[in-house]
Structure formats: structure tokens, C-alpha cells
Short mmCIF file of C-alpha atoms in Angstrom, two decimals:
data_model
loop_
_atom_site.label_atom_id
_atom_site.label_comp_id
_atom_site.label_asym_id
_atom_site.label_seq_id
_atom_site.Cartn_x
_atom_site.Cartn_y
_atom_site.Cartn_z
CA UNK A 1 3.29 -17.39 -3.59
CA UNK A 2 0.17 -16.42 -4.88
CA UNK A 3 -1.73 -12.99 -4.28
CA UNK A 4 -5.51 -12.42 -4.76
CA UNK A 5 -7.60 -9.40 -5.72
CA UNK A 6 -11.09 -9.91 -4.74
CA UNK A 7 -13.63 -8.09 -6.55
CA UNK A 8 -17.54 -7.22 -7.26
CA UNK A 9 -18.64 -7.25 -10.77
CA UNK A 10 -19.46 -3.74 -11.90
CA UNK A 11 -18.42 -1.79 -15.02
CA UNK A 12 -15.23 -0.47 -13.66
CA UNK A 13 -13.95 -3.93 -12.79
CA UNK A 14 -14.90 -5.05 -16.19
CA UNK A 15 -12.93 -2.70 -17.59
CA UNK A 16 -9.87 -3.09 -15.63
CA UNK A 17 -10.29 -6.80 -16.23
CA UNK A 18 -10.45 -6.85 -20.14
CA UNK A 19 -7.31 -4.08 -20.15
CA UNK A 20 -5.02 -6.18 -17.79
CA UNK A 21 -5.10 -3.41 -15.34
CA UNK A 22 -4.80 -2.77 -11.37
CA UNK A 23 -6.57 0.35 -10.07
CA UNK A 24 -3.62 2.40 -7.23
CA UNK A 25 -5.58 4.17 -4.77
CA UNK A 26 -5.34 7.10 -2.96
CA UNK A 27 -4.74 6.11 0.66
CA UNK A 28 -7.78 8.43 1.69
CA UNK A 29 -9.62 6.42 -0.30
CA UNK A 30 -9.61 3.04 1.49
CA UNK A 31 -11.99 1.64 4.33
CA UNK A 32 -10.31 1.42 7.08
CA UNK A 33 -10.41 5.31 9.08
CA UNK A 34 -7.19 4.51 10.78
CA UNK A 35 -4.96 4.19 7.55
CA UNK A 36 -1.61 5.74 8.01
CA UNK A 37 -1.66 6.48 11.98
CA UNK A 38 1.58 6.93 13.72
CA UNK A 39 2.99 8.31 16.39
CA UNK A 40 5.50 11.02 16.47
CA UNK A 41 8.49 11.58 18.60
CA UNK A 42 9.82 15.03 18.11
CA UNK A 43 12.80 13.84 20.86
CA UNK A 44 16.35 14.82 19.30
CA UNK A 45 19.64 13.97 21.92
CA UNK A 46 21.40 16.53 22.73
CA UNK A 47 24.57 14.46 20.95
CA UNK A 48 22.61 14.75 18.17
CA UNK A 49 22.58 18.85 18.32
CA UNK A 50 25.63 19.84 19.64
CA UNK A 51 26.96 18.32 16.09
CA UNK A 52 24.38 19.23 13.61
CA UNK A 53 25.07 21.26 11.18
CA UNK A 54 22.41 22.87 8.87
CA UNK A 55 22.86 24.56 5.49
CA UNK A 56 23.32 28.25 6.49
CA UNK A 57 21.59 31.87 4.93
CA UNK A 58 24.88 31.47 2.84
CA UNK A 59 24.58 28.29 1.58
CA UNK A 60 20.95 28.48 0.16
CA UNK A 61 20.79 32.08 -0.44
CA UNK A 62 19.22 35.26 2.08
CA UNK A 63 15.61 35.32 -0.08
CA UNK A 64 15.49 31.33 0.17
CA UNK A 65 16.39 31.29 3.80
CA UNK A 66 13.84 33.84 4.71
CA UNK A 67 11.19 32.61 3.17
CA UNK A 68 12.18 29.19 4.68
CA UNK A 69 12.05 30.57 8.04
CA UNK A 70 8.76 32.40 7.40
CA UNK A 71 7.44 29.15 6.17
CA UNK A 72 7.94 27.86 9.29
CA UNK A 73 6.68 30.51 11.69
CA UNK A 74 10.44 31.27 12.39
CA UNK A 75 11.91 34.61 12.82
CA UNK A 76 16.24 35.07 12.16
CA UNK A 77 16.18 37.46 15.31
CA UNK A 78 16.90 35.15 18.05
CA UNK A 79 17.21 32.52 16.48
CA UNK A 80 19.10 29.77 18.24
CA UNK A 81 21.09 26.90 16.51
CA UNK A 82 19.04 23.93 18.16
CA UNK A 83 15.65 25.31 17.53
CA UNK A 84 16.87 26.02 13.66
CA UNK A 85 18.03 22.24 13.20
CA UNK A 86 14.70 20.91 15.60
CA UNK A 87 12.49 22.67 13.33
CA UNK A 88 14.38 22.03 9.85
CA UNK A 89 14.28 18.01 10.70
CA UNK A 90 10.35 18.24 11.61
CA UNK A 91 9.62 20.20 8.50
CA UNK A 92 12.07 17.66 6.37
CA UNK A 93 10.61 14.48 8.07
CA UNK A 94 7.04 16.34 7.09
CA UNK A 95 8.25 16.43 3.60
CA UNK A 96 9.45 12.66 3.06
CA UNK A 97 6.24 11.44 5.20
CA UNK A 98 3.86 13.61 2.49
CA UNK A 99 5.66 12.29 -0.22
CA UNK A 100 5.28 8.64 0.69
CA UNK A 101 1.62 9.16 1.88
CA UNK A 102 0.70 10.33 -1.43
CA UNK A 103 1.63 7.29 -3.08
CA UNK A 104 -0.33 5.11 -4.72
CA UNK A 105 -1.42 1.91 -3.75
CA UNK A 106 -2.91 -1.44 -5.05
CA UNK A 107 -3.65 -3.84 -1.62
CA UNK A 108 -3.53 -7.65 -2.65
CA UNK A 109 -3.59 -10.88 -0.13
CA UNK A 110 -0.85 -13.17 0.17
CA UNK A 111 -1.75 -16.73 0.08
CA UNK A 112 -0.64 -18.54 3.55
CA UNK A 113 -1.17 -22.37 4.70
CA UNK A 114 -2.64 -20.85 7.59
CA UNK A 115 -4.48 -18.14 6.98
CA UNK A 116 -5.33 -18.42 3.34
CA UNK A 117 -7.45 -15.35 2.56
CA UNK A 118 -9.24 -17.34 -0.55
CA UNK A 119 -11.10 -19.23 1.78
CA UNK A 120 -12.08 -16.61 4.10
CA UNK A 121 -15.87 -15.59 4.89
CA UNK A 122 -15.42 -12.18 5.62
CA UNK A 123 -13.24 -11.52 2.33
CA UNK A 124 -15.87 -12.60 0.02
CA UNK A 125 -18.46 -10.74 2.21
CA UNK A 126 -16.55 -7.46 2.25
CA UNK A 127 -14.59 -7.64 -1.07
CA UNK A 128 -16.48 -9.60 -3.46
CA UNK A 129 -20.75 -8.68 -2.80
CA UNK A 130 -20.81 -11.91 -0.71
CA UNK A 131 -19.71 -14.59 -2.63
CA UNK A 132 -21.55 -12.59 -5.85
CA UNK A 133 -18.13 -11.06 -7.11
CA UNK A 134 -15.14 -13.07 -7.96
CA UNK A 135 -11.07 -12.97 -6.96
CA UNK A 136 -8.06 -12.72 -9.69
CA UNK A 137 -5.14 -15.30 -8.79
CA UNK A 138 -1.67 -13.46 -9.36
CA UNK A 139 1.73 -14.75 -9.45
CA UNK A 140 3.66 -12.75 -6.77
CA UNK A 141 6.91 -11.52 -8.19
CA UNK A 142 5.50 -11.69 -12.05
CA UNK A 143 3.22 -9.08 -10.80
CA UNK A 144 6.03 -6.97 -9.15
CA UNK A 145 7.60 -7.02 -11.77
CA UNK A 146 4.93 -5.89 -14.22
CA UNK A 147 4.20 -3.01 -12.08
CA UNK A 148 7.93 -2.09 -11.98
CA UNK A 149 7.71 -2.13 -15.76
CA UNK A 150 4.48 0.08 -16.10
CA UNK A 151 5.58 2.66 -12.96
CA UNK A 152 7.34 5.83 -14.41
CA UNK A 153 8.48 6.39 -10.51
CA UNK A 154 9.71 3.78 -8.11
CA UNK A 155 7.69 1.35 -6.62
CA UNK A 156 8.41 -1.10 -3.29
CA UNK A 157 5.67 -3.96 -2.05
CA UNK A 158 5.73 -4.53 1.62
CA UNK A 159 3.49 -6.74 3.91
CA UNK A 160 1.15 -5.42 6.30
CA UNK A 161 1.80 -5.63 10.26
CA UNK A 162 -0.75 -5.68 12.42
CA UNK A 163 -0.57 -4.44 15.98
CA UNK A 164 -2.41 -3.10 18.93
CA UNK A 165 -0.92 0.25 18.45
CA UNK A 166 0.30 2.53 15.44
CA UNK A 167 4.02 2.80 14.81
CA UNK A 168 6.30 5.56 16.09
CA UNK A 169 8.53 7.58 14.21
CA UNK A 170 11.10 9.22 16.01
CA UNK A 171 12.92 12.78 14.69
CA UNK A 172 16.44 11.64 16.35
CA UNK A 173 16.29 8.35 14.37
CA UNK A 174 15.64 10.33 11.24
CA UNK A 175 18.51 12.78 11.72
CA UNK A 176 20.75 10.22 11.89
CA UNK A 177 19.77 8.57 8.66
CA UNK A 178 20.99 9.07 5.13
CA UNK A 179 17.93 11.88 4.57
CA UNK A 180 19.49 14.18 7.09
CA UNK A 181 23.52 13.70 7.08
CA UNK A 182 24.47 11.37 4.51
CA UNK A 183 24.68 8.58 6.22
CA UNK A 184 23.75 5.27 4.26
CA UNK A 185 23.24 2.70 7.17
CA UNK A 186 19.90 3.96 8.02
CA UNK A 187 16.92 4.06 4.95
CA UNK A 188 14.04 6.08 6.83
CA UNK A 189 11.80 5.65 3.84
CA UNK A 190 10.99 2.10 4.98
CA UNK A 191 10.26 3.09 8.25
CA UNK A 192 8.18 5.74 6.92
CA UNK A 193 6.30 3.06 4.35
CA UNK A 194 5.38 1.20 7.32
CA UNK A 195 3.01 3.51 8.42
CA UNK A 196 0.75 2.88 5.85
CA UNK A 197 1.33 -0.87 5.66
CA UNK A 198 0.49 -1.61 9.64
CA UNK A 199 -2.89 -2.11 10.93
CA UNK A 200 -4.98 -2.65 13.92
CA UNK A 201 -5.28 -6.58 15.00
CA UNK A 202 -8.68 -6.16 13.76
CA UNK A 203 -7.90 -6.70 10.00
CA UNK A 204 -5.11 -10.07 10.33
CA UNK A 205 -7.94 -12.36 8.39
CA UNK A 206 -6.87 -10.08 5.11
CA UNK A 207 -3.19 -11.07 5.47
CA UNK A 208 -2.65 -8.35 3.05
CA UNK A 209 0.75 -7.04 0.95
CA UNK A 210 0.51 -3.73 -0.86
CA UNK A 211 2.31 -2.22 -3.65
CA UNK A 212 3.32 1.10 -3.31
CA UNK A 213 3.89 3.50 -6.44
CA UNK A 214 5.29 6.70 -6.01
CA UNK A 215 3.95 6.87 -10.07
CA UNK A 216 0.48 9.09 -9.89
CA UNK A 217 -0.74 6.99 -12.66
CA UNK A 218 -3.80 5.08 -11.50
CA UNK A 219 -3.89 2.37 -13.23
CA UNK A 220 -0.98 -0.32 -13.79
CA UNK A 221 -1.06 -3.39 -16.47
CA UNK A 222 0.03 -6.80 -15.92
CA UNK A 223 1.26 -9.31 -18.78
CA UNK A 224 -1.04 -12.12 -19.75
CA UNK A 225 0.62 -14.62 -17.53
CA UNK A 226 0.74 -13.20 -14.93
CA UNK A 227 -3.02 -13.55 -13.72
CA UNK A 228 -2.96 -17.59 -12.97
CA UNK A 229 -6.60 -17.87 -12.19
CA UNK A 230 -10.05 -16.49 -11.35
CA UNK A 231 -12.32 -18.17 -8.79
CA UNK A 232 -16.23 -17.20 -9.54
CA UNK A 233 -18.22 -16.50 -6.61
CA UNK A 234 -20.93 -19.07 -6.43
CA UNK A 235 -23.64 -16.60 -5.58
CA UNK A 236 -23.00 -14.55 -9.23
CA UNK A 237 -25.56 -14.27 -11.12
CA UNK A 238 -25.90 -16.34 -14.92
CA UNK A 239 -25.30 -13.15 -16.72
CA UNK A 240 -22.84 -12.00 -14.64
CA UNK A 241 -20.69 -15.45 -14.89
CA UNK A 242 -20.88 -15.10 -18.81
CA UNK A 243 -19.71 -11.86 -19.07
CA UNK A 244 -16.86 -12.15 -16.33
CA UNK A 245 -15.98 -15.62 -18.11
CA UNK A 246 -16.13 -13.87 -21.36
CA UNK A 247 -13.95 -10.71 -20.74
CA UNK A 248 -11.10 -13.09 -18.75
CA UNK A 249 -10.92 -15.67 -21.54
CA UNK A 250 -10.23 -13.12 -24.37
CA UNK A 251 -7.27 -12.38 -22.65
CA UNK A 252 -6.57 -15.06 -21.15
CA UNK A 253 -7.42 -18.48 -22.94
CA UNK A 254 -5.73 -20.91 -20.75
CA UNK A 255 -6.55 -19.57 -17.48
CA UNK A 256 -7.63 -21.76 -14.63
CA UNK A 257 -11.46 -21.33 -13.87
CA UNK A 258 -12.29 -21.86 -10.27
CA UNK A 259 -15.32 -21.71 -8.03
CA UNK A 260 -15.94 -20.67 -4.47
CA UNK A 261 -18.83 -22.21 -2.98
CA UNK A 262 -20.18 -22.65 0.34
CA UNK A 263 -19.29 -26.08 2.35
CA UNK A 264 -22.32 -27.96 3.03
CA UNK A 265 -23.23 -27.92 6.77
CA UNK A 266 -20.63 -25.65 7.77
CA UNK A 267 -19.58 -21.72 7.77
CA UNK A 268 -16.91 -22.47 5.52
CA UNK A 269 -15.92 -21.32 1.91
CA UNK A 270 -14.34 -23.91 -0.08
CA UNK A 271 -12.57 -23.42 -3.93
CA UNK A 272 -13.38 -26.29 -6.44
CA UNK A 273 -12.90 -25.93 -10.43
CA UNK A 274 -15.43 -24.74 -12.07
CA UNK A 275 -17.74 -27.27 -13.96
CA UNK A 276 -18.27 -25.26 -16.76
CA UNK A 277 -15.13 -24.16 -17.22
#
């Protein structure tokens, strides 16, 4: 499967171009206002707290525990059991949903017989100065892999959902998992990850994967074969062309040059090699 990166031509995409590299984002930094909604479900069973047991002033020390407790608006007089281990599972799920959040993130499309994002009107429009920009051609797991290579942290593509609603993350599921009592059947980092890989309805035509680093390096390289092809955007200007031509080749000499044009007597975007290529 193939995965595309469209892009405009300006001096930062040069760059990243003639150094092999993929710009990670911030997720503050993307387009869409909704990124990372959810819903939260503070719920925990009451199965769930009659048997919880939480690391006591003993176990983590009386300055630590205090503090903790301050931290969270709590005070040890009165303090019950239940509201200790409802409070200590908000402020852990808090923790884990911060640390994923703050990952960075490089969002790619995934190539699909049916809705093949390549060919798509509004991805050139929004993604590539309308058909004046251009889109790199990656091999899928060559470019996980390269990224797994490069990341000093761990790193874990997923596919986007889309849905009329946000997802919901719910405290009792997440003091059952492995994060709260050791338990290895349930891995509530993917359900957190989904929260910033699922998106309104709205955005399906970008049929988009992301990669997710928990590395706060921006920037990640790929090798030389792992970038298959680059379609043109037939709008570019001469100048433009040349130089994106230019920086691609000296890197890549036997890459596929492609062009996206629009169909005659249609609204439709089609890809044909390009005839100077």
C-alpha cells in the first residue's frame, strides 16, 4: 500500500525534500479545531472500588503523599477510600492522555481502490495550492520502518476513524487495564491514541493514517527507497517544476515522475507520467 504526502512548494518543503525528511506536528498545530475530542466517563462500578487498592502514605512516603493530595485539591482529613482511588485514576488517566496528546505526528493518506486520495479534488485544493504543489509517493511499511529507525521514543501508525461523534473514554475501563492493576489483557494506550486518530464524517475524502512519535524530534528521515514517486501538480509553475524536479532527483535518480492534471470535460483529477520526466 502506498501513502501520499501532499505538499505546496515553499522553502520549508524544499528543504525537507532534499534532506529525506518528514516534519511531526504538534497536534495543536493542525486544521481541523476538533482534533483530539473525546468524551469522558468518570463512571467507576462499585466492584471496581470495593477491591481497589491504592499505594498508601506508607508506600510512597508522607511528603510525596501530601503533596499528591494537595495536587489534587484533596485534603487526608476525611478522606474516604473511594474518593482517594476515583480521584488517583482521573489524575493517572490525565497523565497517560497528556502524554499521548503531546506526541508527535506526521498525517499521510493511504491509497484505496475506492477512495484513492491521489485523485481527489479537494486534496490538491487544500494540501497542494490547487494542483500548484505536488504529492510524495511512500511505500507503507518501508516508511514505518524508517521512522522506527530515526525515533529515539516509540512510535505506533494507526488509521483514522471517522464518526458522527468523538470517542468515549471511560475511567472503569481504564482501572481495569494493565496502567492501573497490572493486568495485561487490556492496552489503554490504544484506546487513548484513538482520540487523536478519529474524525468527524466531514474529513473521509482524506482517508488518512498517522504516525505517532512519542520522540519530540520534529523531523524524521526516510531511506532513499523508500519515496517511490512524486506526482507534479499540473498548475506549478516552470520554475517551480525545475527546482522540485531538481532537489528529488539528487536524491533520488530513479524515481518515478508523475503528473496530475485535470480531466478534460470533467471535475476530475487524473495522474499520467510526466512527459518530461
Amino acid at each position: 500500500m502506498n501513502l501520499y504526502k501532499f505538499r505546496s512548494v515553499d522553502t520549508n518543503n524544499i528543504v525537507a525534500l532534499s534532506n529525506r525528511q518528514l516534519w511531526f506536528s504538534s497536534r495543536d498545530d493542525f486544521n481541523d479545531p476538533f482534533e483530539g475530542s473525546w468524551i469522558r466517563d468518570n463512571h467507576i462500578s462499585q466492584e471496581m472500588l470495593s477491591t481497589a487498592v491504592y499505594k498508601s502514605k506508607e508506600d510512597i512516603g508522607e511528603k510525596k503523599y501530601l503533596k499528591m493530595l494537595s495536587d489534587m485539591g484533596l485534603k487526608e482529613e476525611g478522606l474516604t477510600n473511594d474518593t482517594l482511588f476515583q480521584r488517583m485514576a482521573e489524575h493517572d488517566l490525565d497523565v497517560l492522555i497528556n502524554e499521548v496528546h503531546g506526541s508527535k505526528i506526521v498525517c499521510l493518506s493511504m491509497e484505496s481502490e475506492s477512495n484513492d486520495p491521489i485523485e481527489n479534488n479537494l486534496m490538491w485544493s487544500h494540501y497542494a495550492d490547487g494542483l500548484r504543489g505536488y504529492c510524495l509517493v511512500f511505500d507503507n511499511e518501508a516508511l514505518q520502518q524508517d521512522v522506527h529507525e530515526s525515533s529515539d521514543r516509540s512510535m505506533r501508525p494507526i488509521e483514522v476513524e471517522y464518526k458522527n461523534i468523538p470517542n468515549t473514554l471511560k475511567l472503569d475501563e481504564f482501572v481495569r487495564s494493565k496502567g492501573m492493576l497490572g493486568n495485561d489483557d487490556t492496552d489503554f494506550v490504544q484506546p487513548v491514541t484513538e482520540t487523536i486518530a478519529t474524525k468527524s464524517l466531514d474529513w473521509k475524502y482524506e482517508n488518512e493514517m498517522r504516525i505517532v512519535s512519542l520522540s519530540k524530534d520534529k523531523f524524521h528521515t526516510y531511506s532513499q527507497s523508500t519515496l517511490k514517486e512524486i506526482v507534479l501538480g499540473e498548475k506549478m509553475s516552470p520554475s517551480h517544476k525545475k527546482l522540485v524536479k531538481d532537489t528529488v532527483l539528487a536524491n533520488h535518480p530513479n524515481i518515478l515522475i508523475k503528473e496530475a492534471r485535470l480531466k478534460p470535460n470533467s471535475y476530475k483529477i487524473t495522474i499520467v507520467p510526466h512527459e518530461n520526466a
